[in-house]
């Protein structure tokens, strides 16, 4: 097998971070090349490597704008009222990992979303994004 068919990955499933080697073989019945994975200390590493090669996904983190009430803090007065380092956006993350090729579209929708305060950690900001089953939640409370 040529070197081109061997990929090195680091398993990110647990803190051990096993160095994985993935050899791609001939296409199998499912249309994907057969994969031979070595270097994993447990079966989860093989599952991770297969997913990373065939359908890589990532948890997405970002921030959302907040809905400003008519009599609420404005950009000029807000910093003084809340303190110079008070957040002006709600940090959010996906509960489920998102396919890498869809991350830019998801981020575009996250950045268009405006969250009404107060919000608690774990509150859903976007439910079942585009029917994908991906939910976006607030990471911290903000009022
Ligand atoms: S292969 Fe298993 S032990 Fe190694 S990093 Fe992945 S989950 Fe952890």
mmCIF file of N, CA and C and ligand atoms in Angstrom, residues 11-18 20 39-46 48, ligand 1:
data_model
loop_
_atom_site.group_PDB
_atom_site.id
_atom_site.type_symbol
_atom_site.label_atom_id
_atom_site.label_comp_id
_atom_site.label_asym_id
_atom_site.label_seq_id
_atom_site.Cartn_x
_atom_site.Cartn_y
_atom_site.Cartn_z
ATOM 1 N N UNK A 11 -6.597 10.835 18.047
ATOM 2 C CA UNK A 11 -7.943 10.607 18.575
ATOM 3 C C UNK A 11 -8.253 11.674 19.624
ATOM 4 N N UNK A 12 -9.400 12.300 19.494
ATOM 5 C CA UNK A 12 -9.781 13.378 20.424
ATOM 6 C C UNK A 12 -10.934 12.953 21.321
ATOM 7 N N UNK A 13 -11.212 11.653 21.364
ATOM 8 C CA UNK A 13 -12.348 11.184 22.156
ATOM 9 C C UNK A 13 -12.055 11.261 23.656
ATOM 10 N N UNK A 14 -10.809 11.019 24.045
ATOM 11 C CA UNK A 14 -10.468 11.135 25.474
ATOM 12 C C UNK A 14 -9.097 11.793 25.586
ATOM 13 N N UNK A 15 -8.710 12.191 26.810
ATOM 14 C CA UNK A 15 -7.462 12.967 26.957
ATOM 15 C C UNK A 15 -6.187 12.207 26.616
ATOM 16 N N UNK A 16 -6.239 10.898 26.487
ATOM 17 C CA UNK A 16 -5.020 10.150 26.161
ATOM 18 C C UNK A 16 -4.481 10.576 24.804
ATOM 19 N N UNK A 17 -5.371 10.801 23.847
ATOM 20 C CA UNK A 17 -4.943 11.307 22.535
ATOM 21 C C UNK A 17 -4.089 10.341 21.747
ATOM 22 N N UNK A 18 -4.563 9.124 21.577
ATOM 23 C CA UNK A 18 -3.798 8.117 20.836
ATOM 24 C C UNK A 18 -3.473 8.604 19.415
ATOM 25 N N UNK A 20 -3.275 7.751 15.828
ATOM 26 C CA UNK A 20 -3.905 6.733 14.992
ATOM 27 C C UNK A 20 -3.294 6.753 13.601
ATOM 28 N N UNK A 39 -3.152 1.857 16.339
ATOM 29 C CA UNK A 39 -2.707 2.871 17.297
ATOM 30 C C UNK A 39 -3.757 3.223 18.336
ATOM 31 N N UNK A 40 -4.975 2.749 18.155
ATOM 32 C CA UNK A 40 -6.040 3.048 19.120
ATOM 33 C C UNK A 40 -5.973 2.072 20.288
ATOM 34 N N UNK A 41 -6.110 2.621 21.483
ATOM 35 C CA UNK A 41 -6.079 1.771 22.671
ATOM 36 C C UNK A 41 -7.446 1.193 23.001
ATOM 37 N N UNK A 42 -8.491 1.720 22.356
ATOM 38 C CA UNK A 42 -9.827 1.189 22.637
ATOM 39 C C UNK A 42 -10.680 1.331 21.369
ATOM 40 N N UNK A 43 -11.814 0.642 21.325
ATOM 41 C CA UNK A 43 -12.633 0.658 20.100
ATOM 42 C C UNK A 43 -13.157 2.036 19.728
ATOM 43 N N UNK A 44 -13.261 2.932 20.693
ATOM 44 C CA UNK A 44 -13.784 4.264 20.374
ATOM 45 C C UNK A 44 -12.868 5.001 19.399
ATOM 46 N N UNK A 45 -11.581 4.707 19.451
ATOM 47 C CA UNK A 45 -10.642 5.333 18.530
ATOM 48 C C UNK A 45 -10.914 4.934 17.084
ATOM 49 N N UNK A 46 -11.287 3.665 16.879
ATOM 50 C CA UNK A 46 -11.597 3.210 15.520
ATOM 51 C C UNK A 46 -12.874 3.872 15.018
ATOM 52 N N UNK A 48 -14.018 6.768 15.974
ATOM 53 C CA UNK A 48 -13.672 8.169 15.708
ATOM 54 C C UNK A 48 -12.959 8.303 14.360
HETATM 55 S S1 LIG B 1 -8.395 5.400 21.156
HETATM 56 FE FE1 LIG B 1 -9.527 5.186 23.087
HETATM 57 S S2 LIG B 1 -7.930 5.483 24.653
HETATM 58 FE FE2 LIG B 1 -7.089 6.294 22.739
HETATM 59 S S3 LIG B 1 -7.601 8.510 22.756
HETATM 60 FE FE3 LIG B 1 -9.242 7.426 21.642
HETATM 61 S S4 LIG B 1 -10.799 7.036 23.198
HETATM 62 FE FE4 LIG B 1 -8.895 7.493 24.280
#
